[in-house]
CSV table of C-alpha atoms in Angstrom, one decimal:
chain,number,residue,atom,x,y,z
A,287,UNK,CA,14.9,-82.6,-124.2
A,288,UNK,CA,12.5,-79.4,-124.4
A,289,UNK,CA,13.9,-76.2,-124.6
A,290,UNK,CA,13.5,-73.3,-121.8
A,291,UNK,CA,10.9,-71.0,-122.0
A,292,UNK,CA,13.0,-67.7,-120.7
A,293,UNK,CA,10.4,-65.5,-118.7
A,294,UNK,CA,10.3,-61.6,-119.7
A,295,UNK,CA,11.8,-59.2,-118.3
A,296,UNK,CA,11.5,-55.3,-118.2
A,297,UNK,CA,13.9,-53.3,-117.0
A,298,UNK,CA,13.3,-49.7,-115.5
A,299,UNK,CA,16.1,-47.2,-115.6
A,300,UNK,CA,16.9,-43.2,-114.9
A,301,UNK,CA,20.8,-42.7,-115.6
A,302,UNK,CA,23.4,-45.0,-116.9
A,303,UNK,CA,22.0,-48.2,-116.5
A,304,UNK,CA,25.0,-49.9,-114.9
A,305,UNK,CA,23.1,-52.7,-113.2
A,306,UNK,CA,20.8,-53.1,-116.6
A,307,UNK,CA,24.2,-53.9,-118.1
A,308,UNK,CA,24.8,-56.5,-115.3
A,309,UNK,CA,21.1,-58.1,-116.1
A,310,UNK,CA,21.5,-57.7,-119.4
A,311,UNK,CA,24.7,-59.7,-119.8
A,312,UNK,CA,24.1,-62.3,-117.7
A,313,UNK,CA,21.0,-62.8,-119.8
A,314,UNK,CA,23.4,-63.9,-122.4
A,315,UNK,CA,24.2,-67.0,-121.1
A,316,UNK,CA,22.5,-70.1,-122.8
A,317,UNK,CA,20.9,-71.9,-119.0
A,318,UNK,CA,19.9,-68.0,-117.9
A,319,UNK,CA,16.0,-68.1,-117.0
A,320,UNK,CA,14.9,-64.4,-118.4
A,321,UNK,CA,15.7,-62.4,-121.4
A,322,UNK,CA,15.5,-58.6,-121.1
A,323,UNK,CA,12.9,-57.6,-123.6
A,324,UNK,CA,12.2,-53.5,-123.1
A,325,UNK,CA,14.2,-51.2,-121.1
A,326,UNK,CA,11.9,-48.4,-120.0
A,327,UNK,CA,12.9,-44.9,-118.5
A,328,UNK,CA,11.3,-41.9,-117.2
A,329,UNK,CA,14.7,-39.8,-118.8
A,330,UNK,CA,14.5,-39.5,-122.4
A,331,UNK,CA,18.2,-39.1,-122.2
A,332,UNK,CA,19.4,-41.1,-120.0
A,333,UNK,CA,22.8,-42.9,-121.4
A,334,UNK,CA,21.2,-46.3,-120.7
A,335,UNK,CA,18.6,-45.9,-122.8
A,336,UNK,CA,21.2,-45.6,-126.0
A,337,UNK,CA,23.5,-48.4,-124.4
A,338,UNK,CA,20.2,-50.7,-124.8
A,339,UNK,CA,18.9,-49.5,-128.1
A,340,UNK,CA,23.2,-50.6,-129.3
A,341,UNK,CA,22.4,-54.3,-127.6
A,342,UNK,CA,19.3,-54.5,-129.8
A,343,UNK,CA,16.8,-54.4,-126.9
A,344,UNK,CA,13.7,-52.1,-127.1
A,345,UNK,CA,13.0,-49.0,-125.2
A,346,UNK,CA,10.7,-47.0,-124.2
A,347,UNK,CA,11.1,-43.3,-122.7
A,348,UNK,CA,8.6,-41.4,-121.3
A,349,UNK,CA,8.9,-38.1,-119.5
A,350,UNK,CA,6.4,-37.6,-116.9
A,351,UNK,CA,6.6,-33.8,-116.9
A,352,UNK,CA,3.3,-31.9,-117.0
A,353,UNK,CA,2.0,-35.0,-116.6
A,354,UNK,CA,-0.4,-36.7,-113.5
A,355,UNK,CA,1.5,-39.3,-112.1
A,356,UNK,CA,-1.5,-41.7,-113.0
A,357,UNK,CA,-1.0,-41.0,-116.9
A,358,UNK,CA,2.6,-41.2,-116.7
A,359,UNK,CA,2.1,-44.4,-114.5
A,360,UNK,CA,-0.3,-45.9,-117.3
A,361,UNK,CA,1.9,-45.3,-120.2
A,362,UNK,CA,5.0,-47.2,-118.7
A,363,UNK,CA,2.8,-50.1,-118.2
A,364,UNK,CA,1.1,-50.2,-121.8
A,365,UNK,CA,4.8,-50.5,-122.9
A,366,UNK,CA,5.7,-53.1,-120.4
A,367,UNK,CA,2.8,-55.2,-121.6
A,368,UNK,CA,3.0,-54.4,-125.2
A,369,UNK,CA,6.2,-56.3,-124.6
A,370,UNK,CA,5.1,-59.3,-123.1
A,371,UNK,CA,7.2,-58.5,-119.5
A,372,UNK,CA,6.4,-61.1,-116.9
A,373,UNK,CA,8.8,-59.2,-114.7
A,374,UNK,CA,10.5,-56.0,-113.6
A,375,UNK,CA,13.6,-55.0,-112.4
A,376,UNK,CA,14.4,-51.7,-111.1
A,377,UNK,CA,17.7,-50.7,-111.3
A,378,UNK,CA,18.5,-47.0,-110.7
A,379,UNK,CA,14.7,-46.0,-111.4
A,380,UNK,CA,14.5,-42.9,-109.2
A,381,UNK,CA,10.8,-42.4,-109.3
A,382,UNK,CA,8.7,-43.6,-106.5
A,383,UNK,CA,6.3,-46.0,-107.8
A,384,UNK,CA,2.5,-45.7,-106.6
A,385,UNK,CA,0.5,-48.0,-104.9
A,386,UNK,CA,-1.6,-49.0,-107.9
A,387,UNK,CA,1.4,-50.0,-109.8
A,388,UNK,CA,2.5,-51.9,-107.6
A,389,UNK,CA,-0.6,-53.6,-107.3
A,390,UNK,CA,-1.1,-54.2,-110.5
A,391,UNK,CA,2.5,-55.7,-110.5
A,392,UNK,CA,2.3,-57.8,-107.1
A,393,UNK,CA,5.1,-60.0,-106.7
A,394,UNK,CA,7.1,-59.7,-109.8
A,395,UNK,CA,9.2,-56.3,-109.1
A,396,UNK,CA,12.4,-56.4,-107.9
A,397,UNK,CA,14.8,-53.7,-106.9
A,398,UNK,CA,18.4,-52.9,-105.7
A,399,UNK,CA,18.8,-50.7,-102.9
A,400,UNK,CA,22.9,-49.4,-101.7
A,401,UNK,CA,22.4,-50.6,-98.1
A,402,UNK,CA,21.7,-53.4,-96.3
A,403,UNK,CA,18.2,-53.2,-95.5
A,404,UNK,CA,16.5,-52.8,-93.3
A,405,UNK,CA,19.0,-50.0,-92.7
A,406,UNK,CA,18.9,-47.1,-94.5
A,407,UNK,CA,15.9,-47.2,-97.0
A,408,UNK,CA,15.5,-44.1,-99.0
A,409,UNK,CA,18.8,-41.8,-100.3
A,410,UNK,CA,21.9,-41.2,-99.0
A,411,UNK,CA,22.9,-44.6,-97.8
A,412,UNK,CA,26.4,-44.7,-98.3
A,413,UNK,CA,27.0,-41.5,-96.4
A,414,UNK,CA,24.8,-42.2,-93.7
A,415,UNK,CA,26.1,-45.9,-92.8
A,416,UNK,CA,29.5,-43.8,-92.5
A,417,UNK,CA,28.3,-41.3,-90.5
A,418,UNK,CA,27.1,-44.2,-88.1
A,419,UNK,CA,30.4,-45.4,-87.5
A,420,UNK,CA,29.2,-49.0,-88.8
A,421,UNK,CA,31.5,-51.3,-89.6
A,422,UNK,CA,30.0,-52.8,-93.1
A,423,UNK,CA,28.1,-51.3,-95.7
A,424,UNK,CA,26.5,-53.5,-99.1
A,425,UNK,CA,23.4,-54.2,-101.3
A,426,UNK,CA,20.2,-55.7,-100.8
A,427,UNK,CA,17.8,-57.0,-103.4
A,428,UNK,CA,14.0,-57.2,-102.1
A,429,UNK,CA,10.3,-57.4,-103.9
A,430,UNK,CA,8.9,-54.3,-104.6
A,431,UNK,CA,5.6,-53.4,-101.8
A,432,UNK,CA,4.0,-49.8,-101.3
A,433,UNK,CA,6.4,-49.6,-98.4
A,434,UNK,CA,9.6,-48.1,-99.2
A,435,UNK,CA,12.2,-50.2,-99.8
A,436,UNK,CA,10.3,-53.0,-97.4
A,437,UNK,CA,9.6,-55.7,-99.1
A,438,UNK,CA,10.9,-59.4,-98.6
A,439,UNK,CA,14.9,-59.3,-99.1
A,440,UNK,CA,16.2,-61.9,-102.0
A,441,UNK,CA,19.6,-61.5,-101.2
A,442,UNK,CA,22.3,-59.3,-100.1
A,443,UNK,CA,26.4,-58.5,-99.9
A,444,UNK,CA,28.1,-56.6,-97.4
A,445,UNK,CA,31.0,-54.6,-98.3
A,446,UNK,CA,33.7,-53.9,-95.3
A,447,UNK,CA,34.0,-49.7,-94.8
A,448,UNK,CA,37.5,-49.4,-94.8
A,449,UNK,CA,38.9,-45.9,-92.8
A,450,UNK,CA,39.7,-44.2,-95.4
A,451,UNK,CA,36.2,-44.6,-97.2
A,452,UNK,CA,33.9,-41.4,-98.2
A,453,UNK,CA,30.4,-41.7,-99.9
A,454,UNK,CA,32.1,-41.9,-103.2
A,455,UNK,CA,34.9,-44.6,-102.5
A,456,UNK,CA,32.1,-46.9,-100.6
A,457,UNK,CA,29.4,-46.0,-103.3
A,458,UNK,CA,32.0,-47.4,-106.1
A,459,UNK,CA,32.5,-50.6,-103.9
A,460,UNK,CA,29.1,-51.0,-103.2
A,461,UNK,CA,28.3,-50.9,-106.9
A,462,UNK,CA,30.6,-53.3,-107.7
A,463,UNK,CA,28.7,-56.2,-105.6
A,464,UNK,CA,25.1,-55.1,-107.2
A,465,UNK,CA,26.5,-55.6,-110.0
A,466,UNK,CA,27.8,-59.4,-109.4
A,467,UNK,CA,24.7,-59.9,-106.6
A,468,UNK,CA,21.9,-58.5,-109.2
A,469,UNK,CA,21.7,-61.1,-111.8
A,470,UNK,CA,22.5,-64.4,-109.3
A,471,UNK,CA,19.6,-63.4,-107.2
A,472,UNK,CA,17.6,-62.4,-110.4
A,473,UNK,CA,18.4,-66.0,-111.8
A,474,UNK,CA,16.9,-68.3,-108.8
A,475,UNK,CA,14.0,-65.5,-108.1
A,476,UNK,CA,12.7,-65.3,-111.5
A,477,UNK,CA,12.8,-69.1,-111.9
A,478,UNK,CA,10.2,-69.7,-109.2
A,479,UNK,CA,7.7,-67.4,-111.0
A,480,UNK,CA,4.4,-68.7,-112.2
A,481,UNK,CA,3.5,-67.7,-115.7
C-alpha cells in the first residue's frame, strides 16, 4: 500500500488565526490530504503568527507599509514558493489580493467569508444580515477570483439568528461553524487538485 503524498498548504493570516488553528488541527490526522507548511501574514504581530511558530510550522511576516502593493505582493509569494505551497487558504487575511496574484494562483485559493454568499460580500456581514431582518445567517467557503468574494462556493453552514442576537453574539456563532466547515470542505477540495 503506497503512502499519501499530502499536498502543501499555505496559510494567510492578519489576527488570531482562529480558523488556521481549525486547518491546522485537522491536518493532524493520519488520512488528512494537506499539511500546513508556512503560515504567512501581513501583521508582524499578529497572535497567530506566534501560535504557529509554538506548533512548529514556519512563518513568514511581512508588513506592506511604505511599500507598492506589487513588492509587498511579490515577497508573500517568494515565501509561499520557497515552501513548496500547492495551495492557499485564507483565513482572516484582511488585505485585498490583486488581480495578478490571483492569477498567478488560479484555482488553488480558498477563502472563508461570515455570510452566506452571495449575500453580503465585503465587511460587516453579521450586522447587516440583522439589519435585514433575515432569518439565518452562516459561512461560505468559495475559490478565490478578482471578484470579491465571487468565486465558485465549496460549501457553506447556516446559522439560525435567534431574537436576541447582536453582531457580536451571531459573529461568535458564525465562527464556531467556520471553524468545523473549514477543514471538511478543505479536505475533499484539496484532494481533487492536480499537482
Amino acid at each position: 500500500m503506497t503512502e499519501m503524498v499530502r499536498k502543501k498548504l499555505g496559510i494567510l493570516i492578519s489576527g488570531r488565526g482562529s480558523n488556521m488553528a481549525s486547518l491546522v488541527e485537522a491536518s493532524r490526522a493520519a488520512e488528512c490530504p494537506y499539511e500546513v507548511v508556512l503560515v504567512a501574514s501581513d501583521q508582524p504581530d499578529a497572535p497567530g503568527l506566534a501560535w504557529a511558530e509554538a506548533q512548529g510550522i514556519a512563518t513568514f511576516a511581512q508588513s506592506p507599509r511604505g511599500m507598492p502593493k506589487p513588492e509587498y505582493e511579490s515577497r508573500i509569494d517568494a515565501a509561499l514558493r520557497e515552501a513548496g505551497v500547492e495551495a492557499i487558504a485564507l483565513a482572516g487575511y484582511m488585505r485585498l489580493l490583486s488581480d495578478d496574484f490571483v492569477a498567478r494562483w488560479r484555482g488553488r485559493i480558498v477563502n472563508i467569508h461570515p455570510s452566506l454568499l452571495p449575500k453580503y460580500k465585503g465587511l460587516d456581514t453579521h450586522a447587516r444580515a440583522l439589519a435585514m431582518g433575515d432569518a439565518d445567517a452562516g459561512c461560505s467557503v468559495h475559490i478565490v477570483t478578482e471578484e470579491l468574494d465571487g468565486g465558485e462556493i465549496l460549501g457553506q453552514a447556516t446559522v439560525r439568528i435567534e431574537a436576541r442576537d447582536t453582531a457580536e453574539t451571531l459573529a461568535e456563532r458564525v465562527l464556531r461553524e467556520e471553524h468545523r466547515l473549514y477543514p471538511r470542505v478543505m479536505t475533499e477540495w484539496i484532494k481533487q487538485l492536480p499537482r
